[in-house]
Amino acid sequence: MDLRNIAIIAHVDHGKTTLVDELLKQSGSFRENQAIAERAMDSNDLERERGITILAKATSVEWKGMRINIVDTPGHADFGGEVERILSMVDGVVLLVDAAEGPMPQTKFVTSKALALGLRPIVILNKVDKGDAEPDRALDECFDLFANLGADDDQLDFPIMYASGRSGWADMELDGPRKDLAALLDLVVAHVPAPIQIENRQLDFTMLVTTLGNDPFIGRVLTGRVEKGTLKVGETIKALSRDGIKLEQFRVTKIMAFRGLSQVAIDIAESGDIVSLSGMSKATVADTLCSLVVEEALESQPIDPPTISVTFGINDSPLAGRDGKKVQSRVIRERLMKEAESNVAIQVSDTPGGEAFEVSGRGELQMGVLIENMRREGFELSISRPQVLFRNDGDVKLEPVEEVTIDVDDDYSGVVIEKITGSRKGELIEMRPAGVGKTRIIAHVPSRGLIGYQGEFLTDTRGTGVLNRVFNDWEPYKGSIPGRRSGVLISMENGTSVAYAIFNLEDRGKFFIGPQEPVYQGMIIGEHSRENDLEVNPLKGKKLTNVRASGTDEAVKLTTPISLSLEQAIAYIDNDELVEVTPKSIRLRKVFLDSHERKRQSRLAN
């Protein structure tokens, strides 16, 4: 069967996964009465809860006697490592752009990777049936983006379609029949080149690994595209590292191909196929699987380096071990090393002493997803504040700078610009209208200045602003950036919080806890209304006497405590504070440092 391999790329929430849903339905991958969940490709629990794609996943549809392998990619910049490696196993990309928002930061990021590989994109202007859609403006911005990224003439001559993924139609003209996605599938077949199969089938088998998974029954599973030759179940092949060093020799126990949402065992894999293999014990992402006579490894795409690091340690608080089962540093280390093996955008290193581990990645969301997965698996952890990674270019100290795109109501644009260009050392690049009563602000801001800004931004814009960010470049160090301005309320006792005590302390600040919650000495229980930290006693009850009189007992009415999400907690803490993460709780606590350690932390922050 003739093949086409494509990836669907776009900014977060521009409709990739919804479009794939409709492609699967209309191509006959499901029975008519089959119950299918919305966003069927988002199979991970976290993906469904957050409404974003975290892991790249493959599927396939059959169209007019041809098989089209489709890869759904993440839209958030923190998971860009998934996109970078996936693009090496496709021959074309479908770039989805929201007709109202136009190209966004992640659109620029993934498009630059696709153009660098020589792929010729198909541009789809999605959601053109929305009231605020401006497809002509979005198309002009797409062309400008391609030109700025150095696209060649063939890439600039990209085909255009207008679509509504949710309604399940795509047409070559804006005022087309709006019936189905047949025109899109026909365009993919005509525009995307077929993998070279006939000539390559006679060559020795080679395949570049792009994703790693684990199956409870068959063990390690590696997925990639067969570049040359054919492979049968039971054949013996070998794995080469990126440097061409032989890692292992093994017998292929199973070959699986993507058919709709499931994987089906097949007997033979041919060049151009996207398949999953099992039987190996050491091979991993970016390694080459090949026949025994092959000596050279395939070239893998370089992955952009991480920009922030977070320290993962054991939970050594007085409440440790009550919720989780996995609390030892050895178990935490094994889990982190397993994650680094499958996720090429994450790097793990031991710290002196071996009780904590430095985990480097792309952003706070990527770290938050890893921590959330670990706590659901039963881990207890202590997490430090994210630290930005610096570089040295000769005598010049460099730091990562991100391109921030903000859509905000006109009334709040002033306070947003003041915040990002003032103390956060950002540089305003562009400011323009973005619809009725809306302004789009584009700025280059140091990554240090964006840590912890999301919550402040939502407060400043009354929850109406949208902020998107993507790594832009390394630039000279821009000087110190002040951290959190307010102090914290710290518990001075061990025990269970009392409503009466919290009620009498409410004028001191906002609380993170309610009554009848376990607290311990050093635990952060609220935010102080002033800049200094304050130790308070949340256990102090009302003194009881034998005298009772009408009106002497005050009714205790407490303000609803602030509930911090995992990402908010990690961004909120200061350098001398930690987030205590357990399967059931997220707590903050103070780390009382000696003067030498405090100076070291201050140097790291600056």
Short mmCIF file of C-alpha atoms in Angstrom, two decimals, residues 115 119-121 123 142-160:
data_model
loop_
_atom_site.label_atom_id
_atom_site.label_comp_id
_atom_site.label_asym_id
_atom_site.label_seq_id
_atom_site.Cartn_x
_atom_site.Cartn_y
_atom_site.Cartn_z
CA LEU A 115 11.50 24.47 7.32
CA LEU A 119 9.61 20.03 4.63
CA ARG A 120 6.94 21.81 2.55
CA PRO A 121 4.03 22.72 4.85
CA VAL A 123 -1.23 25.80 5.84
CA CYS A 142 1.84 33.25 7.91
CA PHE A 143 3.58 34.37 4.71
CA ASP A 144 5.60 36.98 6.64
CA LEU A 145 6.55 34.31 9.20
CA PHE A 146 7.79 31.92 6.50
CA ALA A 147 9.80 34.70 4.85
CA ASN A 148 11.39 35.75 8.16
CA LEU A 149 12.36 32.13 8.87
CA GLY A 150 14.25 31.89 5.57
CA ALA A 151 11.85 29.61 3.66
CA ASP A 152 12.87 28.82 0.08
CA ASP A 153 10.65 29.46 -2.96
CA ASP A 154 9.02 26.01 -2.86
CA GLN A 155 8.20 26.38 0.84
CA LEU A 156 6.80 29.90 0.32
CA ASP A 157 4.49 28.55 -2.38
CA PHE A 158 2.46 26.68 0.23
CA PRO A 159 -1.10 25.43 -0.42
CA ILE A 160 -3.83 27.03 1.71
#
